[in-house]
mmCIF file of C-alpha atoms in Angstrom:
data_model
loop_
_atom_site.group_PDB
_atom_site.id
_atom_site.type_symbol
_atom_site.label_atom_id
_atom_site.label_comp_id
_atom_site.label_asym_id
_atom_site.label_seq_id
_atom_site.Cartn_x
_atom_site.Cartn_y
_atom_site.Cartn_z
ATOM 1 C CA UNK A 1 23.376 27.447 -35.435
ATOM 2 C CA UNK A 2 25.163 25.592 -32.610
ATOM 3 C CA UNK A 3 22.295 26.499 -30.291
ATOM 4 C CA UNK A 4 19.830 25.054 -32.771
ATOM 5 C CA UNK A 5 21.768 21.798 -32.909
ATOM 6 C CA UNK A 6 21.853 21.553 -29.123
ATOM 7 C CA UNK A 7 18.101 22.020 -28.768
ATOM 8 C CA UNK A 8 17.166 18.368 -29.459
ATOM 9 C CA UNK A 9 19.622 17.158 -26.822
ATOM 10 C CA UNK A 10 18.375 19.666 -24.236
ATOM 11 C CA UNK A 11 14.767 18.752 -25.014
ATOM 12 C CA UNK A 12 15.479 15.052 -24.554
ATOM 13 C CA UNK A 13 17.228 15.778 -21.256
ATOM 14 C CA UNK A 14 14.311 17.907 -20.073
ATOM 15 C CA UNK A 15 11.761 15.226 -20.927
ATOM 16 C CA UNK A 16 13.817 12.553 -19.143
ATOM 17 C CA UNK A 17 14.001 14.827 -16.086
ATOM 18 C CA UNK A 18 10.229 15.312 -16.193
ATOM 19 C CA UNK A 19 9.702 11.548 -16.160
ATOM 20 C CA UNK A 20 12.107 11.222 -13.224
ATOM 21 C CA UNK A 21 10.270 13.902 -11.236
ATOM 22 C CA UNK A 22 6.924 12.222 -11.900
ATOM 23 C CA UNK A 23 8.400 8.894 -10.860
ATOM 24 C CA UNK A 24 9.626 10.474 -7.608
ATOM 25 C CA UNK A 25 6.108 11.704 -6.886
ATOM 26 C CA UNK A 26 4.760 8.211 -7.412
ATOM 27 C CA UNK A 27 7.353 6.594 -5.170
ATOM 28 C CA UNK A 28 7.655 9.073 -2.302
ATOM 29 C CA UNK A 29 5.374 6.842 -0.234
ATOM 30 C CA UNK A 30 6.747 3.459 0.918
ATOM 31 C CA UNK A 31 6.185 0.285 -1.056
ATOM 32 C CA UNK A 32 4.917 -2.985 0.406
ATOM 33 C CA UNK A 33 8.469 -4.378 0.292
ATOM 34 C CA UNK A 34 9.859 -1.573 2.482
ATOM 35 C CA UNK A 35 10.890 -3.379 5.688
ATOM 36 C CA UNK A 36 10.524 -0.266 7.838
ATOM 37 C CA UNK A 37 6.970 0.193 6.537
ATOM 38 C CA UNK A 38 6.200 -3.482 7.229
ATOM 39 C CA UNK A 39 7.597 -3.266 10.742
ATOM 40 C CA UNK A 40 5.557 -0.170 11.533
ATOM 41 C CA UNK A 41 2.321 -1.733 10.285
ATOM 42 C CA UNK A 42 2.822 -4.899 12.349
ATOM 43 C CA UNK A 43 4.031 -3.056 15.447
ATOM 44 C CA UNK A 44 1.160 -0.550 15.475
ATOM 45 C CA UNK A 45 -1.477 -3.256 15.120
ATOM 46 C CA UNK A 46 0.003 -5.435 17.852
ATOM 47 C CA UNK A 47 0.419 -2.468 20.170
ATOM 48 C CA UNK A 48 -3.306 -1.761 20.044
ATOM 49 C CA UNK A 49 -4.282 -5.432 20.146
ATOM 50 C CA UNK A 50 -2.252 -5.986 23.309
ATOM 51 C CA UNK A 51 -3.868 -3.099 25.195
ATOM 52 C CA UNK A 52 -7.611 -3.634 24.665
ATOM 53 C CA UNK A 53 -10.032 -3.041 27.537
ATOM 54 C CA UNK A 54 -11.516 -5.238 28.787
ATOM 55 C CA UNK A 55 -8.475 -7.484 28.416
ATOM 56 C CA UNK A 56 -8.517 -10.215 25.776
ATOM 57 C CA UNK A 57 -7.872 -13.864 26.582
ATOM 58 C CA UNK A 58 -7.441 -15.057 22.983
ATOM 59 C CA UNK A 59 -5.878 -12.188 21.025
ATOM 60 C CA UNK A 60 -3.533 -13.524 18.326
ATOM 61 C CA UNK A 61 -0.214 -11.838 17.618
ATOM 62 C CA UNK A 62 -0.461 -10.368 14.108
ATOM 63 C CA UNK A 63 2.220 -10.848 11.443
ATOM 64 C CA UNK A 64 2.778 -9.701 7.854
ATOM 65 C CA UNK A 65 1.466 -11.546 4.804
ATOM 66 C CA UNK A 66 2.946 -10.582 1.440
ATOM 67 C CA UNK A 67 0.002 -11.864 -0.613
ATOM 68 C CA UNK A 68 -2.440 -9.823 1.487
ATOM 69 C CA UNK A 69 -0.178 -6.807 0.988
ATOM 70 C CA UNK A 70 -0.339 -7.318 -2.791
ATOM 71 C CA UNK A 71 -4.127 -7.269 -2.601
ATOM 72 C CA UNK A 72 -4.093 -4.115 -0.461
ATOM 73 C CA UNK A 73 -1.755 -2.427 -2.954
ATOM 74 C CA UNK A 74 -3.840 -3.508 -5.944
ATOM 75 C CA UNK A 75 -7.007 -2.076 -4.427
ATOM 76 C CA UNK A 76 -5.269 1.137 -3.271
ATOM 77 C CA UNK A 77 -4.249 1.743 -6.892
ATOM 78 C CA UNK A 78 -7.900 2.231 -7.822
ATOM 79 C CA UNK A 79 -7.981 5.317 -5.536
ATOM 80 C CA UNK A 80 -11.523 4.633 -4.322
ATOM 81 C CA UNK A 81 -12.865 5.350 -0.856
ATOM 82 C CA UNK A 82 -14.813 2.129 -0.809
ATOM 83 C CA UNK A 83 -14.189 -1.498 0.093
ATOM 84 C CA UNK A 84 -12.843 -3.957 -2.422
ATOM 85 C CA UNK A 85 -15.896 -5.847 -3.770
ATOM 86 C CA UNK A 86 -13.801 -9.021 -4.121
ATOM 87 C CA UNK A 87 -12.995 -9.442 -0.406
ATOM 88 C CA UNK A 88 -15.329 -12.407 0.017
ATOM 89 C CA UNK A 89 -14.679 -14.044 -3.360
ATOM 90 C CA UNK A 90 -12.514 -17.143 -3.025
ATOM 91 C CA UNK A 91 -9.294 -16.961 -4.978
ATOM 92 C CA UNK A 92 -9.632 -13.279 -5.859
ATOM 93 C CA UNK A 93 -7.797 -11.744 -2.894
ATOM 94 C CA UNK A 94 -5.524 -14.503 -1.573
ATOM 95 C CA UNK A 95 -4.288 -17.959 -2.582
ATOM 96 C CA UNK A 96 -5.264 -19.459 0.812
ATOM 97 C CA UNK A 97 -7.643 -17.212 2.758
ATOM 98 C CA UNK A 98 -11.164 -17.429 1.355
ATOM 99 C CA UNK A 99 -12.002 -13.870 2.476
ATOM 100 C CA UNK A 100 -10.283 -10.824 3.945
ATOM 101 C CA UNK A 101 -11.228 -7.908 6.185
ATOM 102 C CA UNK A 102 -10.307 -4.364 5.209
ATOM 103 C CA UNK A 103 -9.659 -0.889 6.653
ATOM 104 C CA UNK A 104 -9.124 2.278 4.596
ATOM 105 C CA UNK A 105 -7.666 5.680 5.526
ATOM 106 C CA UNK A 106 -7.379 8.766 3.297
ATOM 107 C CA UNK A 107 -5.374 11.913 3.979
ATOM 108 C CA UNK A 108 -4.096 14.989 2.209
ATOM 109 C CA UNK A 109 -1.458 16.168 1.529
ATOM 110 C CA UNK A 110 0.722 13.080 1.145
ATOM 111 C CA UNK A 111 3.121 14.353 3.788
ATOM 112 C CA UNK A 112 0.628 13.948 6.644
ATOM 113 C CA UNK A 113 0.566 10.176 6.210
ATOM 114 C CA UNK A 114 2.219 7.995 8.800
ATOM 115 C CA UNK A 115 1.417 4.369 9.541
ATOM 116 C CA UNK A 116 0.979 5.131 13.227
ATOM 117 C CA UNK A 117 -1.385 8.037 12.636
ATOM 118 C CA UNK A 118 -3.621 6.069 10.273
ATOM 119 C CA UNK A 119 -3.895 2.992 12.495
ATOM 120 C CA UNK A 120 -4.377 5.155 15.585
ATOM 121 C CA UNK A 121 -7.362 6.812 13.896
ATOM 122 C CA UNK A 122 -8.929 3.375 13.416
ATOM 123 C CA UNK A 123 -8.295 2.346 16.990
ATOM 124 C CA UNK A 124 -9.694 5.634 18.334
ATOM 125 C CA UNK A 125 -13.139 4.467 17.229
ATOM 126 C CA UNK A 126 -13.150 2.458 20.468
ATOM 127 C CA UNK A 127 -14.738 5.567 21.977
ATOM 128 C CA UNK A 128 -17.913 4.716 20.038
ATOM 129 C CA UNK A 129 -17.983 0.994 20.800
ATOM 130 C CA UNK A 130 -19.437 -0.839 23.797
ATOM 131 C CA UNK A 131 -17.883 -4.290 24.123
ATOM 132 C CA UNK A 132 -20.548 -5.868 26.299
ATOM 133 C CA UNK A 133 -23.549 -4.846 24.220
ATOM 134 C CA UNK A 134 -21.575 -4.928 20.918
ATOM 135 C CA UNK A 135 -23.235 -1.603 20.108
ATOM 136 C CA UNK A 136 -21.752 1.281 18.207
ATOM 137 C CA UNK A 137 -22.984 4.895 18.362
ATOM 138 C CA UNK A 138 -20.820 6.006 15.429
ATOM 139 C CA UNK A 139 -18.301 4.487 13.034
ATOM 140 C CA UNK A 140 -16.372 1.740 14.822
ATOM 141 C CA UNK A 141 -15.872 -1.074 12.309
ATOM 142 C CA UNK A 142 -12.239 -0.089 11.740
ATOM 143 C CA UNK A 143 -11.557 -0.492 15.460
ATOM 144 C CA UNK A 144 -13.203 -3.898 15.721
ATOM 145 C CA UNK A 145 -11.223 -5.165 12.717
ATOM 146 C CA UNK A 146 -7.932 -3.970 14.228
ATOM 147 C CA UNK A 147 -8.688 -5.902 17.449
ATOM 148 C CA UNK A 148 -10.417 -8.926 15.916
ATOM 149 C CA UNK A 149 -8.765 -11.751 17.864
ATOM 150 C CA UNK A 150 -8.506 -14.335 15.087
ATOM 151 C CA UNK A 151 -7.257 -11.943 12.402
ATOM 152 C CA UNK A 152 -3.606 -12.944 12.603
ATOM 153 C CA UNK A 153 -2.233 -11.814 9.221
ATOM 154 C CA UNK A 154 -2.102 -8.269 7.847
ATOM 155 C CA UNK A 155 -0.936 -6.651 4.631
ATOM 156 C CA UNK A 156 -0.998 -2.905 4.018
ATOM 157 C CA UNK A 157 -0.212 -0.492 1.196
ATOM 158 C CA UNK A 158 -0.213 3.275 0.699
ATOM 159 C CA UNK A 159 -0.804 4.885 -2.685
ATOM 160 C CA UNK A 160 -0.453 8.436 -3.998
ATOM 161 C CA UNK A 161 -3.672 9.467 -5.784
ATOM 162 C CA UNK A 162 -2.720 12.529 -7.816
ATOM 163 C CA UNK A 163 -6.213 13.049 -9.202
ATOM 164 C CA UNK A 164 -7.950 12.495 -5.867
ATOM 165 C CA UNK A 165 -9.782 9.633 -4.191
ATOM 166 C CA UNK A 166 -13.154 8.727 -5.686
ATOM 167 C CA UNK A 167 -15.936 9.170 -3.178
ATOM 168 C CA UNK A 168 -13.878 11.273 -0.780
ATOM 169 C CA UNK A 169 -11.558 13.994 -2.117
ATOM 170 C CA UNK A 170 -10.902 15.540 -5.546
ATOM 171 C CA UNK A 171 -7.367 16.784 -4.919
ATOM 172 C CA UNK A 172 -4.065 14.932 -4.496
ATOM 173 C CA UNK A 173 -4.276 12.521 -1.574
ATOM 174 C CA UNK A 174 -2.764 9.410 -0.053
ATOM 175 C CA UNK A 175 -4.869 6.294 0.460
ATOM 176 C CA UNK A 176 -3.787 3.657 2.974
ATOM 177 C CA UNK A 177 -5.351 0.191 2.833
ATOM 178 C CA UNK A 178 -4.874 -2.696 5.264
ATOM 179 C CA UNK A 179 -6.368 -6.124 4.618
ATOM 180 C CA UNK A 180 -6.696 -8.885 7.198
ATOM 181 C CA UNK A 181 -6.891 -12.673 7.346
ATOM 182 C CA UNK A 182 -8.928 -14.191 8.711
ATOM 183 C CA UNK A 183 -11.585 -11.564 8.085
ATOM 184 C CA UNK A 184 -13.273 -9.986 11.105
ATOM 185 C CA UNK A 185 -16.422 -8.004 11.844
ATOM 186 C CA UNK A 186 -18.974 -10.802 11.821
ATOM 187 C CA UNK A 187 -22.392 -9.686 13.035
ATOM 188 C CA UNK A 188 -23.406 -10.635 16.554
ATOM 189 C CA UNK A 189 -19.888 -11.739 17.532
ATOM 190 C CA UNK A 190 -17.514 -10.070 19.994
ATOM 191 C CA UNK A 191 -14.172 -9.113 18.435
ATOM 192 C CA UNK A 192 -12.384 -11.099 21.143
ATOM 193 C CA UNK A 193 -13.025 -13.076 24.315
ATOM 194 C CA UNK A 194 -12.431 -11.424 27.673
ATOM 195 C CA UNK A 195 -10.307 -12.895 30.440
ATOM 196 C CA UNK A 196 -6.726 -13.043 31.643
ATOM 197 C CA UNK A 197 -4.349 -12.255 28.762
ATOM 198 C CA UNK A 198 -3.387 -15.393 26.839
ATOM 199 C CA UNK A 199 -5.529 -17.669 29.017
ATOM 200 C CA UNK A 200 -7.409 -18.729 25.880
ATOM 201 C CA UNK A 201 -4.407 -19.225 23.604
ATOM 202 C CA UNK A 202 -4.733 -23.034 23.440
ATOM 203 C CA UNK A 203 -0.996 -23.528 23.140
ATOM 204 C CA UNK A 204 1.951 -21.473 21.975
ATOM 205 C CA UNK A 205 3.477 -18.651 23.976
ATOM 206 C CA UNK A 206 2.303 -15.349 25.412
ATOM 207 C CA UNK A 207 4.020 -12.143 24.343
ATOM 208 C CA UNK A 208 2.775 -8.734 25.506
ATOM 209 C CA UNK A 209 -0.700 -10.160 26.157
ATOM 210 C CA UNK A 210 -0.829 -11.748 22.692
ATOM 211 C CA UNK A 211 -0.943 -15.419 21.698
ATOM 212 C CA UNK A 212 2.004 -16.467 19.533
ATOM 213 C CA UNK A 213 2.451 -19.655 17.563
ATOM 214 C CA UNK A 214 5.440 -20.379 15.264
ATOM 215 C CA UNK A 215 3.339 -22.011 12.554
ATOM 216 C CA UNK A 216 0.783 -19.217 12.564
ATOM 217 C CA UNK A 217 3.429 -16.492 12.649
ATOM 218 C CA UNK A 218 5.591 -17.927 9.859
ATOM 219 C CA UNK A 219 6.083 -15.704 6.817
ATOM 220 C CA UNK A 220 5.052 -17.541 3.665
ATOM 221 C CA UNK A 221 6.270 -16.721 0.187
ATOM 222 C CA UNK A 222 3.653 -16.685 -2.546
ATOM 223 C CA UNK A 223 4.156 -16.755 -6.293
ATOM 224 C CA UNK A 224 0.825 -15.004 -6.637
ATOM 225 C CA UNK A 225 -0.661 -11.627 -7.506
ATOM 226 C CA UNK A 226 -4.296 -10.555 -7.918
ATOM 227 C CA UNK A 227 -5.315 -10.813 -11.563
ATOM 228 C CA UNK A 228 -7.426 -7.650 -11.256
ATOM 229 C CA UNK A 229 -4.480 -5.459 -10.186
ATOM 230 C CA UNK A 230 -4.624 -2.392 -12.489
ATOM 231 C CA UNK A 231 -0.824 -2.476 -12.746
ATOM 232 C CA UNK A 232 -1.078 -5.869 -14.437
ATOM 233 C CA UNK A 233 -2.996 -4.483 -17.403
ATOM 234 C CA UNK A 234 -2.037 -0.821 -17.556
ATOM 235 C CA UNK A 235 1.020 1.363 -17.708
ATOM 236 C CA UNK A 236 1.700 3.841 -14.890
ATOM 237 C CA UNK A 237 2.865 7.430 -15.321
ATOM 238 C CA UNK A 238 6.537 6.472 -15.205
ATOM 239 C CA UNK A 239 6.023 3.661 -17.683
ATOM 240 C CA UNK A 240 4.077 5.933 -20.042
ATOM 241 C CA UNK A 241 6.745 8.599 -19.763
ATOM 242 C CA UNK A 242 9.443 6.136 -20.694
ATOM 243 C CA UNK A 243 7.429 4.789 -23.641
ATOM 244 C CA UNK A 244 6.943 8.321 -24.981
ATOM 245 C CA UNK A 245 10.230 10.042 -24.207
ATOM 246 C CA UNK A 246 12.783 7.330 -24.915
ATOM 247 C CA UNK A 247 11.913 6.859 -28.626
ATOM 248 C CA UNK A 248 11.534 10.624 -28.977
ATOM 249 C CA UNK A 249 14.941 11.181 -27.424
ATOM 250 C CA UNK A 250 16.489 8.710 -29.865
ATOM 251 C CA UNK A 251 14.768 10.438 -32.787
ATOM 252 C CA UNK A 252 15.909 13.890 -31.687
ATOM 253 C CA UNK A 253 19.461 12.650 -31.202
ATOM 254 C CA UNK A 254 19.423 11.163 -34.703
ATOM 255 C CA UNK A 255 18.164 14.463 -36.137
ATOM 256 C CA UNK A 256 20.910 16.335 -34.299
ATOM 257 C CA UNK A 257 23.646 14.048 -35.576
ATOM 258 C CA UNK A 258 22.225 14.158 -39.102
ATOM 259 C CA UNK A 259 22.193 17.958 -38.946
ATOM 260 C CA UNK A 260 25.841 18.003 -37.884
ATOM 261 C CA UNK A 261 26.764 15.779 -40.806
ATOM 262 C CA UNK A 262 25.065 18.143 -43.243
ATOM 263 C CA UNK A 263 26.665 21.251 -41.766
ATOM 264 C CA UNK A 264 30.089 19.680 -41.266
ATOM 265 C CA UNK A 265 30.471 16.950 -43.910
ATOM 266 C CA UNK A 266 34.221 16.546 -43.267
ATOM 267 C CA UNK A 267 33.863 16.103 -39.493
ATOM 268 C CA UNK A 268 34.920 12.755 -38.044
ATOM 269 C CA UNK A 269 35.350 11.273 -34.581
ATOM 270 C CA UNK A 270 38.011 8.957 -33.196
ATOM 271 C CA UNK A 271 39.097 7.326 -29.934
#
């Protein structure tokens, strides 16, 4: 009989543990507020931007933008191997930038993801791009966005897609999205101007072949989030688990206590 009475408590504990495990799966990849993740995204982009060949005369130093990162995270949550259709719609992807550029990487399993590996794969498309003729003999748009001189803000996000990535892979995968302001990849335009590093900065300082400007580099705080973010109108796996298991745990606990009262009517508790 004692075992029967303990069953509701064990079941509640098991269900809470299940929710915790699911939550761990959802959060094993870094969030957009993780400073180490932010540093890696900025460092990797600037490393490649500073080493382009031929050398760039006007390559801006790239810094983090939290609003862009929110947009990248919102789109990554859709788990689609396709570009966000709102990138050029004013007000939909950023409170200030009218449009954003975008790069997407998908990998499986989750454990193979690193910021450096994903961004390196984009930069490696340089092998298919000819700067002087602006021609591309394979995919190279990710590369040109990474080294687009006037794209000076970046925001990235990585998302675990347990059911797969639509248009790419049906099994569990990680999707990594980086968005850029100003947007790059305009037709018929070189991604940057050639010349002595920083000779075309028009003010500011030169750091590792990149043009820096305090006003441009400043981190702004935005009380803004994209209205179309699926997290704004839906409940994630952890949230759903809590909604289901918490009331059930309370109910099972009540049943257990009620059963004890029936079996042991003279039992009392004290401090």
